[in-house]
Structure formats: C-alpha cells, structure tokens
C-alpha cells in the first residue's frame, strides 16, 4: 500500500507592512487558467526557518484562538456585508484579548476579488466577502486563519482559488487550503505546526482539506507524528461536530484523544456555533468548539464566545491556558469583552461543560484559567 504521508508544507508569515500596493486588484492570469491550492513541495529548511533555539534560552510563546468569523452573505435582496462596507474594525474592542504572538480564527467566508451575482437557488446560507475583508483580519491582529470548513465552496471554484491568494497577499496564512498537509510557521523561535481540516463538506469536495470524521485519526496520525519531530508546537484545527449541540459525541472525543496521542498539543474545534467544553488530555488541550466570534446571530447562546489564550514555556509544554469571555453585540455586529452578568454566563457555561469531562477551570478575575505547568500529565 502506498504511504498516505504528504510532503511537509513550510510556510512563513509575511509582514503585513510588505503588502503590495495593488493588493485589492486581482493578479493577471492567462485566460481560462485555473489552479487549486495544494501542498507546497518542501525546500531546504535552512532557508525558511531558523535553527531550533535551545529551550532554556527561549522566551514564552502565547497563541490565541477564536471560533467562526463570517463577514458577508447573499440574501434575496442581494449581497449583504455590514462590516467591510462600513470600513470599520469589528475587532477593535477585543484587540487586547487577541494580542499574542499568533492569533488564529476559522474564516468561514470565501474571499474573491469580484463578487459573483446572487443565485436565487442558493441564497439561504451562502457566505462570501470581497478581498477587502483580508485587511480587516490584519487590522484585527490575525496572522493565520483556517479556510477548511463547509462554506469553503460557497463562492465556487473562484473562491477556492482566490481565497488563499488574497490572504497570502495580505500577510495572513491560510490553513487547510489544498490537500491535507502540515504547515509550519515560526514565532519567537518556536516552530508551530498546523494540520487544518474539515469533516463537513460536499461528497468528494476538493480545494480544501476535507476528511470524513471516521478517517480523521488515521489520515492525520502520520502527519502529526512527523510534525511532533519537526516542530515545537503542534496544532490541529478541525471543523466538526453538530450545530448548536452543547457537548461533543463520544466518538468525536475518541477522535480528539487519538489526535493528541498521535502528537497534537492543541486540538481547536469549530462549527457547532456555540462554546463547548475545553478538556485537558494529559499535557494537551482540546477545545471542542470555540463557538462564533464574528457572526450574524441574534440568539443568546450563540452570542456567548471567548478567546482561548495558550502559553508555552518550552516545546510541547503548555504552562497555562486562559479563556477571555466575549459576547457578540447585535448592533454593530462585533465581539466585545463579556463582563459582569454576561461574563459570568460565559464562565459558567465553559466550567460546567468542561467539568463533565473531568477538567476544572478556575476563575481568574474576568477570565477562566487552567494551569498545565507539569507537562505530560
């Protein structure tokens, strides 16, 4: 049987300050040319990432994660995008919560240089946004976003091809574009390996990493084993689960455990649109769903959100984790720090759901905190 291990994709984030002046215009291409993003062939590591730094000489690394970010959608009266059209920064109120060495979101909106006309037969839940949304992500401090989710196909092949190109030109790394692979970023001397995928999508869907849930552990395990050797931090970003469910199924938990056992330090889930448990598994963390973060939903529970902050003080060793409570305002639609009674609702929800899985979070001011300073437990 041929090996299912794919080449290691090595990506280094570009600075947003180096974005070309022509970012908002599509690049010139030959007529009819089509290219779907796939794993990049490896080049000599010495040119792309610096040599490993001794653990004792490294500063700490902090990563922040949020759930679903959706900018615009088609409605019967046409395209609707209240964020980009206004030119506002929807992340302004939570900038201090997102601030870290690398902030990561699930971008559930394909980006295109030219918006397609509305198709009346596909209006109900069809998301997309213009290339200008990438600037909004940069303004929010995001350095990487997962594009592997069930809405990746909403803008057709144009969206599959143009989304990763637009993001890269803005200085944001697209995770999960093309085939299932490992993508390696570097921050503060740490090599951070990402494996991003979706278990939801059309049968045979191509263009992003799409894997059936019952195949995830088998397909991802060899990639994670290799990433564990080559990187200092290993993150799985996975679009999975049932919408609006309070808890993961037993099978989804077993898949998460197998991902951790294969080498993941963090499993970051999204798709259910609500906060779910954040479970400690030995020295790793599993966030089954971080809920919504920028999303058009007027119901109470889906508007409860949070920013997960994870601190590493040496390779593959989480020293501490925090959850900053957030809620999504109705108008203007944007995340804001959740304080007082709303903050307590966020804390209570995550504490109760996590306690059922054997993980106890403690209150630390407005936040929830979890200490994992003894690695491997």
Short mmCIF file of N, CA and C in Angstrom, two decimals, residues 101-249:
data_model
loop_
_atom_site.label_atom_id
_atom_site.label_comp_id
_atom_site.label_asym_id
_atom_site.label_seq_id
_atom_site.Cartn_x
_atom_site.Cartn_y
_atom_site.Cartn_z
N UNK A 101 1.47 36.26 20.19
CA UNK A 101 2.47 36.04 19.15
C UNK A 101 1.83 35.55 17.85
N UNK A 102 0.66 34.93 17.95
CA UNK A 102 -0.08 34.50 16.76
C UNK A 102 -1.54 34.32 17.13
N UNK A 103 -2.43 35.04 16.44
CA UNK A 103 -3.87 34.91 16.63
C UNK A 103 -4.45 34.15 15.44
N UNK A 104 -5.32 33.18 15.73
CA UNK A 104 -5.84 32.27 14.69
C UNK A 104 -7.36 32.21 14.80
N UNK A 105 -8.05 32.23 13.65
CA UNK A 105 -9.51 32.13 13.60
C UNK A 105 -9.90 31.11 12.54
N UNK A 106 -11.18 30.72 12.55
CA UNK A 106 -11.76 29.96 11.45
C UNK A 106 -12.49 30.94 10.55
N UNK A 107 -11.97 31.16 9.35
CA UNK A 107 -12.59 32.07 8.39
C UNK A 107 -13.62 31.31 7.58
N UNK A 108 -14.89 31.54 7.89
CA UNK A 108 -15.95 30.78 7.24
C UNK A 108 -16.56 31.58 6.09
N UNK A 109 -15.74 32.39 5.46
CA UNK A 109 -16.18 33.24 4.36
C UNK A 109 -15.15 33.19 3.24
N UNK A 110 -15.45 32.60 2.09
CA UNK A 110 -14.52 32.69 0.96
C UNK A 110 -14.35 34.15 0.53
N UNK A 111 -13.16 34.50 0.08
CA UNK A 111 -12.86 35.85 -0.37
C UNK A 111 -12.61 35.84 -1.87
N UNK A 112 -13.13 36.84 -2.57
CA UNK A 112 -12.90 36.95 -4.02
C UNK A 112 -12.62 38.40 -4.38
N UNK A 113 -11.91 38.59 -5.49
CA UNK A 113 -11.66 39.95 -5.96
C UNK A 113 -12.93 40.57 -6.54
N UNK A 114 -13.77 39.77 -7.16
CA UNK A 114 -15.03 40.26 -7.72
C UNK A 114 -16.16 39.39 -7.20
N UNK A 115 -17.15 40.01 -6.57
CA UNK A 115 -18.28 39.26 -6.03
C UNK A 115 -19.15 38.73 -7.16
N UNK A 116 -19.55 37.47 -7.04
CA UNK A 116 -20.42 36.86 -8.03
C UNK A 116 -21.84 37.36 -7.84
N UNK A 117 -22.64 37.37 -8.91
CA UNK A 117 -24.05 37.75 -8.75
C UNK A 117 -24.79 36.72 -7.90
N UNK A 118 -25.83 37.16 -7.22
CA UNK A 118 -26.62 36.27 -6.37
C UNK A 118 -27.34 35.24 -7.21
N UNK A 119 -27.33 34.00 -6.75
CA UNK A 119 -28.10 32.93 -7.40
C UNK A 119 -29.27 32.61 -6.48
N UNK A 120 -30.46 32.83 -6.96
CA UNK A 120 -31.65 32.72 -6.12
C UNK A 120 -31.81 31.34 -5.52
N UNK A 121 -31.31 30.30 -6.20
CA UNK A 121 -31.50 28.94 -5.70
C UNK A 121 -30.52 28.59 -4.59
N UNK A 122 -29.58 29.46 -4.29
CA UNK A 122 -28.55 29.11 -3.30
C UNK A 122 -28.31 30.25 -2.32
N UNK A 123 -29.37 30.91 -1.91
CA UNK A 123 -29.20 32.10 -1.09
C UNK A 123 -29.21 31.85 0.41
N UNK A 124 -29.80 30.75 0.85
CA UNK A 124 -30.11 30.60 2.27
C UNK A 124 -28.90 30.74 3.18
N UNK A 125 -27.83 30.00 2.92
CA UNK A 125 -26.64 30.06 3.78
C UNK A 125 -25.39 30.11 2.92
N UNK A 126 -25.31 31.09 2.05
CA UNK A 126 -24.16 31.21 1.15
C UNK A 126 -23.35 32.44 1.57
N UNK A 127 -22.12 32.18 2.03
CA UNK A 127 -21.28 33.25 2.55
C UNK A 127 -20.18 33.59 1.54
N UNK A 128 -19.78 34.84 1.52
CA UNK A 128 -18.61 35.28 0.77
C UNK A 128 -18.31 36.72 1.16
N UNK A 129 -17.16 37.22 0.74
CA UNK A 129 -16.79 38.60 1.03
C UNK A 129 -15.75 39.05 0.02
N UNK A 130 -15.60 40.35 -0.10
CA UNK A 130 -14.62 40.90 -1.03
C UNK A 130 -13.22 40.78 -0.44
N UNK A 131 -12.23 41.00 -1.28
CA UNK A 131 -10.83 40.90 -0.86
C UNK A 131 -10.51 41.88 0.26
N UNK A 132 -11.28 42.95 0.37
CA UNK A 132 -11.01 43.94 1.42
C UNK A 132 -11.16 43.36 2.81
N UNK A 133 -11.89 42.24 2.95
CA UNK A 133 -12.05 41.62 4.26
C UNK A 133 -10.71 41.14 4.82
N UNK A 134 -9.76 40.84 3.94
CA UNK A 134 -8.44 40.41 4.42
C UNK A 134 -7.77 41.52 5.21
N UNK A 135 -7.99 42.77 4.77
CA UNK A 135 -7.41 43.90 5.52
C UNK A 135 -8.04 43.99 6.91
N UNK A 136 -9.32 43.64 7.01
CA UNK A 136 -9.99 43.65 8.32
C UNK A 136 -9.37 42.62 9.24
N UNK A 137 -9.04 41.44 8.70
CA UNK A 137 -8.38 40.41 9.50
C UNK A 137 -7.02 40.90 10.00
N UNK A 138 -6.27 41.54 9.12
CA UNK A 138 -4.96 42.07 9.51
C UNK A 138 -5.14 43.12 10.60
N UNK A 139 -6.13 43.99 10.44
CA UNK A 139 -6.39 45.01 11.45
C UNK A 139 -6.79 44.43 12.79
N UNK A 140 -7.39 43.22 12.76
CA UNK A 140 -7.75 42.54 14.00
C UNK A 140 -6.60 41.80 14.64
N UNK A 141 -5.45 41.75 13.95
CA UNK A 141 -4.28 41.10 14.52
C UNK A 141 -4.15 39.63 14.18
N UNK A 142 -4.95 39.12 13.25
CA UNK A 142 -4.88 37.70 12.90
C UNK A 142 -3.72 37.44 11.95
N UNK A 143 -2.92 36.42 12.29
CA UNK A 143 -1.80 36.04 11.45
C UNK A 143 -2.07 34.80 10.62
N UNK A 144 -3.09 34.02 11.01
CA UNK A 144 -3.43 32.80 10.28
C UNK A 144 -4.91 32.52 10.48
N UNK A 145 -5.54 31.93 9.46
CA UNK A 145 -6.95 31.54 9.56
C UNK A 145 -7.12 30.19 8.88
N UNK A 146 -7.99 29.37 9.43
CA UNK A 146 -8.34 28.13 8.75
C UNK A 146 -9.39 28.44 7.70
N UNK A 147 -9.20 27.90 6.50
CA UNK A 147 -10.18 28.05 5.42
C UNK A 147 -10.86 26.71 5.14
N UNK A 148 -10.54 25.69 5.93
CA UNK A 148 -11.12 24.36 5.75
C UNK A 148 -12.40 24.26 6.56
N UNK A 149 -13.52 24.52 5.91
CA UNK A 149 -14.83 24.42 6.56
C UNK A 149 -15.90 24.21 5.50
N UNK A 150 -17.13 23.99 5.91
CA UNK A 150 -18.18 23.62 4.97
C UNK A 150 -18.65 24.76 4.08
N UNK A 151 -18.22 26.00 4.36
CA UNK A 151 -18.58 27.12 3.49
C UNK A 151 -17.46 27.48 2.51
N UNK A 152 -16.40 26.69 2.48
CA UNK A 152 -15.29 26.98 1.57
C UNK A 152 -15.72 26.96 0.11
N UNK A 153 -16.79 26.24 -0.20
CA UNK A 153 -17.25 26.08 -1.58
C UNK A 153 -18.33 27.09 -1.96
N UNK A 154 -18.69 28.01 -1.06
CA UNK A 154 -19.82 28.91 -1.31
C UNK A 154 -19.61 29.85 -2.49
N UNK A 155 -18.38 30.19 -2.81
CA UNK A 155 -18.09 31.07 -3.94
C UNK A 155 -17.57 30.28 -5.14
N UNK A 156 -17.81 28.97 -5.14
CA UNK A 156 -17.40 28.14 -6.26
C UNK A 156 -15.89 28.01 -6.37
N UNK A 157 -15.45 27.62 -7.56
CA UNK A 157 -14.01 27.42 -7.76
C UNK A 157 -13.25 28.73 -7.63
N UNK A 158 -13.90 29.83 -7.98
CA UNK A 158 -13.23 31.13 -7.83
C UNK A 158 -12.85 31.35 -6.37
N UNK A 159 -13.75 31.06 -5.46
CA UNK A 159 -13.45 31.24 -4.05
C UNK A 159 -12.36 30.32 -3.56
N UNK A 160 -12.38 29.06 -4.02
CA UNK A 160 -11.35 28.11 -3.60
C UNK A 160 -9.96 28.55 -4.04
N UNK A 161 -9.87 29.14 -5.23
CA UNK A 161 -8.58 29.55 -5.78
C UNK A 161 -8.14 30.90 -5.21
N UNK A 162 -9.07 31.86 -5.14
CA UNK A 162 -8.68 33.23 -4.80
C UNK A 162 -8.52 33.46 -3.30
N UNK A 163 -9.27 32.74 -2.47
CA UNK A 163 -9.19 32.98 -1.02
C UNK A 163 -7.76 32.86 -0.49
N UNK A 164 -7.05 31.73 -0.73
CA UNK A 164 -5.69 31.65 -0.19
C UNK A 164 -4.75 32.68 -0.80
N UNK A 165 -4.96 33.05 -2.06
CA UNK A 165 -4.09 34.05 -2.68
C UNK A 165 -4.30 35.43 -2.05
N UNK A 166 -5.56 35.78 -1.83
CA UNK A 166 -5.86 37.07 -1.22
C UNK A 166 -5.29 37.14 0.19
N UNK A 167 -5.45 36.07 0.95
CA UNK A 167 -4.94 36.06 2.32
C UNK A 167 -3.42 36.19 2.34
N UNK A 168 -2.74 35.44 1.49
CA UNK A 168 -1.28 35.50 1.48
C UNK A 168 -0.78 36.89 1.11
N UNK A 169 -1.44 37.52 0.15
CA UNK A 169 -1.01 38.86 -0.26
C UNK A 169 -1.21 39.87 0.87
N UNK A 170 -2.17 39.59 1.75
CA UNK A 170 -2.40 40.48 2.90
C UNK A 170 -1.47 40.18 4.07
N UNK A 171 -0.74 39.05 4.00
CA UNK A 171 0.14 38.67 5.10
C UNK A 171 -0.50 37.74 6.10
N UNK A 172 -1.63 37.11 5.72
CA UNK A 172 -2.32 36.16 6.59
C UNK A 172 -2.14 34.76 6.00
N UNK A 173 -1.73 33.80 6.81
CA UNK A 173 -1.51 32.44 6.32
C UNK A 173 -2.83 31.68 6.27
N UNK A 174 -3.22 31.15 5.10
CA UNK A 174 -4.40 30.29 5.02
C UNK A 174 -4.04 28.87 5.45
N UNK A 175 -4.78 28.33 6.37
CA UNK A 175 -4.54 26.97 6.86
C UNK A 175 -5.60 26.04 6.29
N UNK A 176 -5.18 24.87 5.80
CA UNK A 176 -6.14 23.89 5.31
C UNK A 176 -6.51 24.04 3.86
N UNK A 177 -5.84 24.91 3.12
CA UNK A 177 -6.10 25.04 1.69
C UNK A 177 -5.36 23.94 0.94
N UNK A 178 -6.02 23.31 -0.03
CA UNK A 178 -5.40 22.22 -0.77
C UNK A 178 -5.56 20.90 -0.07
N UNK A 179 -4.60 20.02 -0.25
CA UNK A 179 -4.66 18.69 0.34
C UNK A 179 -4.30 18.72 1.83
N UNK A 180 -4.68 17.68 2.53
CA UNK A 180 -4.33 17.55 3.95
C UNK A 180 -2.81 17.54 4.08
N UNK A 181 -2.28 18.43 4.88
CA UNK A 181 -0.83 18.57 5.00
C UNK A 181 -0.48 19.26 6.30
N UNK A 182 0.82 19.36 6.56
CA UNK A 182 1.33 20.11 7.71
C UNK A 182 1.84 21.44 7.19
N UNK A 183 1.50 22.52 7.90
CA UNK A 183 2.02 23.84 7.57
C UNK A 183 2.80 24.34 8.78
N UNK A 184 3.99 24.82 8.52
CA UNK A 184 4.91 25.19 9.60
C UNK A 184 5.13 26.69 9.61
N UNK A 185 4.83 27.33 10.73
CA UNK A 185 5.07 28.75 10.94
C UNK A 185 6.09 28.91 12.06
N UNK A 186 6.66 30.09 12.15
CA UNK A 186 7.62 30.34 13.23
C UNK A 186 7.28 31.62 13.96
N UNK A 187 7.32 31.55 15.27
CA UNK A 187 7.13 32.71 16.13
C UNK A 187 8.05 32.58 17.34
N UNK A 188 8.82 33.65 17.61
CA UNK A 188 9.68 33.74 18.79
C UNK A 188 10.59 32.51 18.95
N UNK A 189 11.07 31.99 17.85
CA UNK A 189 11.97 30.84 17.89
C UNK A 189 11.28 29.51 18.00
N UNK A 190 9.96 29.48 18.08
CA UNK A 190 9.20 28.23 18.13
C UNK A 190 8.69 27.88 16.74
N UNK A 191 8.83 26.63 16.37
CA UNK A 191 8.21 26.13 15.14
C UNK A 191 6.81 25.62 15.49
N UNK A 192 5.81 26.17 14.84
CA UNK A 192 4.41 25.83 15.13
C UNK A 192 3.85 25.10 13.92
N UNK A 193 3.49 23.84 14.12
CA UNK A 193 2.95 23.02 13.03
C UNK A 193 1.43 23.01 13.11
N UNK A 194 0.77 23.26 11.99
CA UNK A 194 -0.68 23.22 11.91
C UNK A 194 -1.13 22.12 10.95
N UNK A 195 -2.15 21.39 11.37
CA UNK A 195 -2.89 20.50 10.48
C UNK A 195 -4.34 20.96 10.55
N UNK A 196 -4.85 21.53 9.46
CA UNK A 196 -6.21 22.07 9.44
C UNK A 196 -7.07 21.28 8.47
N UNK A 197 -8.31 20.98 8.88
CA UNK A 197 -9.19 20.16 8.04
C UNK A 197 -10.64 20.39 8.41
N UNK A 198 -11.54 19.96 7.54
CA UNK A 198 -12.96 19.96 7.82
C UNK A 198 -13.53 18.57 7.61
N UNK A 199 -14.45 18.18 8.48
CA UNK A 199 -15.16 16.92 8.29
C UNK A 199 -16.51 17.15 7.62
N UNK A 200 -16.86 18.42 7.40
CA UNK A 200 -18.12 18.77 6.74
C UNK A 200 -17.84 19.34 5.36
N UNK A 201 -18.62 18.94 4.38
CA UNK A 201 -18.46 19.44 3.03
C UNK A 201 -19.17 18.54 2.05
N UNK A 202 -19.22 18.93 0.78
CA UNK A 202 -19.89 18.10 -0.22
C UNK A 202 -19.12 16.82 -0.47
N UNK A 203 -19.80 15.74 -0.83
CA UNK A 203 -19.09 14.49 -1.15
C UNK A 203 -18.04 14.72 -2.22
N UNK A 204 -16.83 14.27 -1.94
CA UNK A 204 -15.75 14.44 -2.91
C UNK A 204 -15.26 15.87 -3.03
N UNK A 205 -15.64 16.74 -2.08
CA UNK A 205 -15.23 18.14 -2.15
C UNK A 205 -13.71 18.29 -2.16
N UNK A 206 -13.21 19.09 -3.09
CA UNK A 206 -11.78 19.32 -3.23
C UNK A 206 -11.49 20.81 -3.07
N UNK A 207 -10.22 21.15 -2.94
CA UNK A 207 -9.82 22.54 -2.81
C UNK A 207 -9.41 22.93 -1.41
N UNK A 208 -9.97 22.25 -0.39
CA UNK A 208 -9.52 22.38 0.99
C UNK A 208 -9.40 20.97 1.57
N UNK A 209 -8.74 20.86 2.71
CA UNK A 209 -8.53 19.55 3.34
C UNK A 209 -9.85 19.04 3.91
N UNK A 210 -10.47 18.10 3.24
CA UNK A 210 -11.79 17.58 3.59
C UNK A 210 -11.64 16.09 3.88
N UNK A 211 -11.94 15.68 5.12
CA UNK A 211 -11.73 14.30 5.56
C UNK A 211 -12.96 13.85 6.34
N UNK A 212 -13.45 12.66 6.06
CA UNK A 212 -14.54 12.11 6.85
C UNK A 212 -14.11 11.93 8.29
N UNK A 213 -15.05 12.16 9.23
CA UNK A 213 -14.70 12.10 10.64
C UNK A 213 -14.10 10.75 11.02
N UNK A 214 -14.64 9.66 10.48
CA UNK A 214 -14.12 8.35 10.86
C UNK A 214 -12.78 8.03 10.21
N UNK A 215 -12.29 8.94 9.34
CA UNK A 215 -10.97 8.76 8.73
C UNK A 215 -9.94 9.74 9.28
N UNK A 216 -10.39 10.68 10.11
CA UNK A 216 -9.50 11.77 10.55
C UNK A 216 -8.27 11.24 11.27
N UNK A 217 -8.45 10.40 12.28
CA UNK A 217 -7.31 9.94 13.08
C UNK A 217 -6.31 9.18 12.22
N UNK A 218 -6.80 8.31 11.35
CA UNK A 218 -5.90 7.51 10.50
C UNK A 218 -5.14 8.40 9.52
N UNK A 219 -5.83 9.37 8.91
CA UNK A 219 -5.18 10.23 7.93
C UNK A 219 -4.21 11.22 8.59
N UNK A 220 -4.59 11.72 9.76
CA UNK A 220 -3.78 12.76 10.39
C UNK A 220 -2.61 12.21 11.20
N UNK A 221 -2.71 10.99 11.69
CA UNK A 221 -1.70 10.44 12.61
C UNK A 221 -0.28 10.51 12.05
N UNK A 222 -0.02 10.06 10.81
CA UNK A 222 1.37 10.13 10.33
C UNK A 222 1.86 11.56 10.17
N UNK A 223 0.96 12.48 9.82
CA UNK A 223 1.36 13.88 9.72
C UNK A 223 1.72 14.45 11.09
N UNK A 224 0.94 14.09 12.09
CA UNK A 224 1.20 14.60 13.44
C UNK A 224 2.48 14.02 14.02
N UNK A 225 2.74 12.75 13.73
CA UNK A 225 3.98 12.14 14.21
C UNK A 225 5.20 12.85 13.63
N UNK A 226 5.11 13.19 12.35
CA UNK A 226 6.23 13.90 11.72
C UNK A 226 6.33 15.32 12.26
N UNK A 227 5.17 15.97 12.43
CA UNK A 227 5.17 17.34 12.95
C UNK A 227 5.74 17.38 14.36
N UNK A 228 5.45 16.36 15.15
CA UNK A 228 5.95 16.31 16.53
C UNK A 228 7.48 16.32 16.54
N UNK A 229 8.08 15.66 15.57
CA UNK A 229 9.55 15.63 15.48
C UNK A 229 10.12 16.95 14.97
N UNK A 230 9.43 17.55 14.00
CA UNK A 230 9.98 18.72 13.32
C UNK A 230 9.62 20.05 13.97
N UNK A 231 8.61 20.07 14.84
CA UNK A 231 8.11 21.33 15.38
C UNK A 231 8.14 21.31 16.90
N UNK A 232 7.93 22.49 17.48
CA UNK A 232 7.90 22.66 18.94
C UNK A 232 6.48 22.70 19.49
N UNK A 233 5.53 23.04 18.63
CA UNK A 233 4.11 23.11 18.99
C UNK A 233 3.32 22.52 17.83
N UNK A 234 2.35 21.66 18.14
CA UNK A 234 1.55 21.01 17.10
C UNK A 234 0.08 21.32 17.36
N UNK A 235 -0.59 21.92 16.37
CA UNK A 235 -1.98 22.34 16.49
C UNK A 235 -2.82 21.68 15.41
N UNK A 236 -3.94 21.09 15.80
CA UNK A 236 -4.94 20.59 14.85
C UNK A 236 -6.12 21.54 14.90
N UNK A 237 -6.48 22.11 13.75
CA UNK A 237 -7.67 22.95 13.63
C UNK A 237 -8.69 22.14 12.84
N UNK A 238 -9.84 21.83 13.47
CA UNK A 238 -10.77 20.90 12.83
C UNK A 238 -12.20 21.44 12.89
N UNK A 239 -12.84 21.45 11.72
CA UNK A 239 -14.23 21.89 11.59
C UNK A 239 -15.10 20.65 11.68
N UNK A 240 -15.82 20.50 12.79
CA UNK A 240 -16.52 19.24 13.04
C UNK A 240 -17.69 19.46 14.00
N UNK A 241 -18.43 18.39 14.26
CA UNK A 241 -19.46 18.42 15.28
C UNK A 241 -20.83 18.80 14.75
N UNK A 242 -21.79 18.84 15.68
CA UNK A 242 -23.18 19.15 15.36
C UNK A 242 -23.49 20.59 15.76
N UNK A 243 -24.20 21.30 14.89
CA UNK A 243 -24.53 22.69 15.16
C UNK A 243 -25.42 22.81 16.40
N UNK A 244 -25.06 23.74 17.27
CA UNK A 244 -25.81 24.12 18.47
C UNK A 244 -25.90 23.01 19.51
N UNK A 245 -25.08 21.98 19.39
CA UNK A 245 -25.03 20.94 20.42
C UNK A 245 -24.16 21.42 21.58
N UNK A 246 -24.59 21.11 22.80
CA UNK A 246 -23.83 21.55 23.97
C UNK A 246 -22.57 20.73 24.21
N UNK A 247 -22.54 19.50 23.74
CA UNK A 247 -21.42 18.62 24.07
C UNK A 247 -21.01 17.80 22.85
N UNK A 248 -19.74 17.43 22.77
CA UNK A 248 -19.29 16.55 21.69
C UNK A 248 -19.80 15.13 21.91
N UNK A 249 -19.94 14.40 20.83
CA UNK A 249 -20.31 12.99 20.94
C UNK A 249 -19.13 12.19 21.48
#
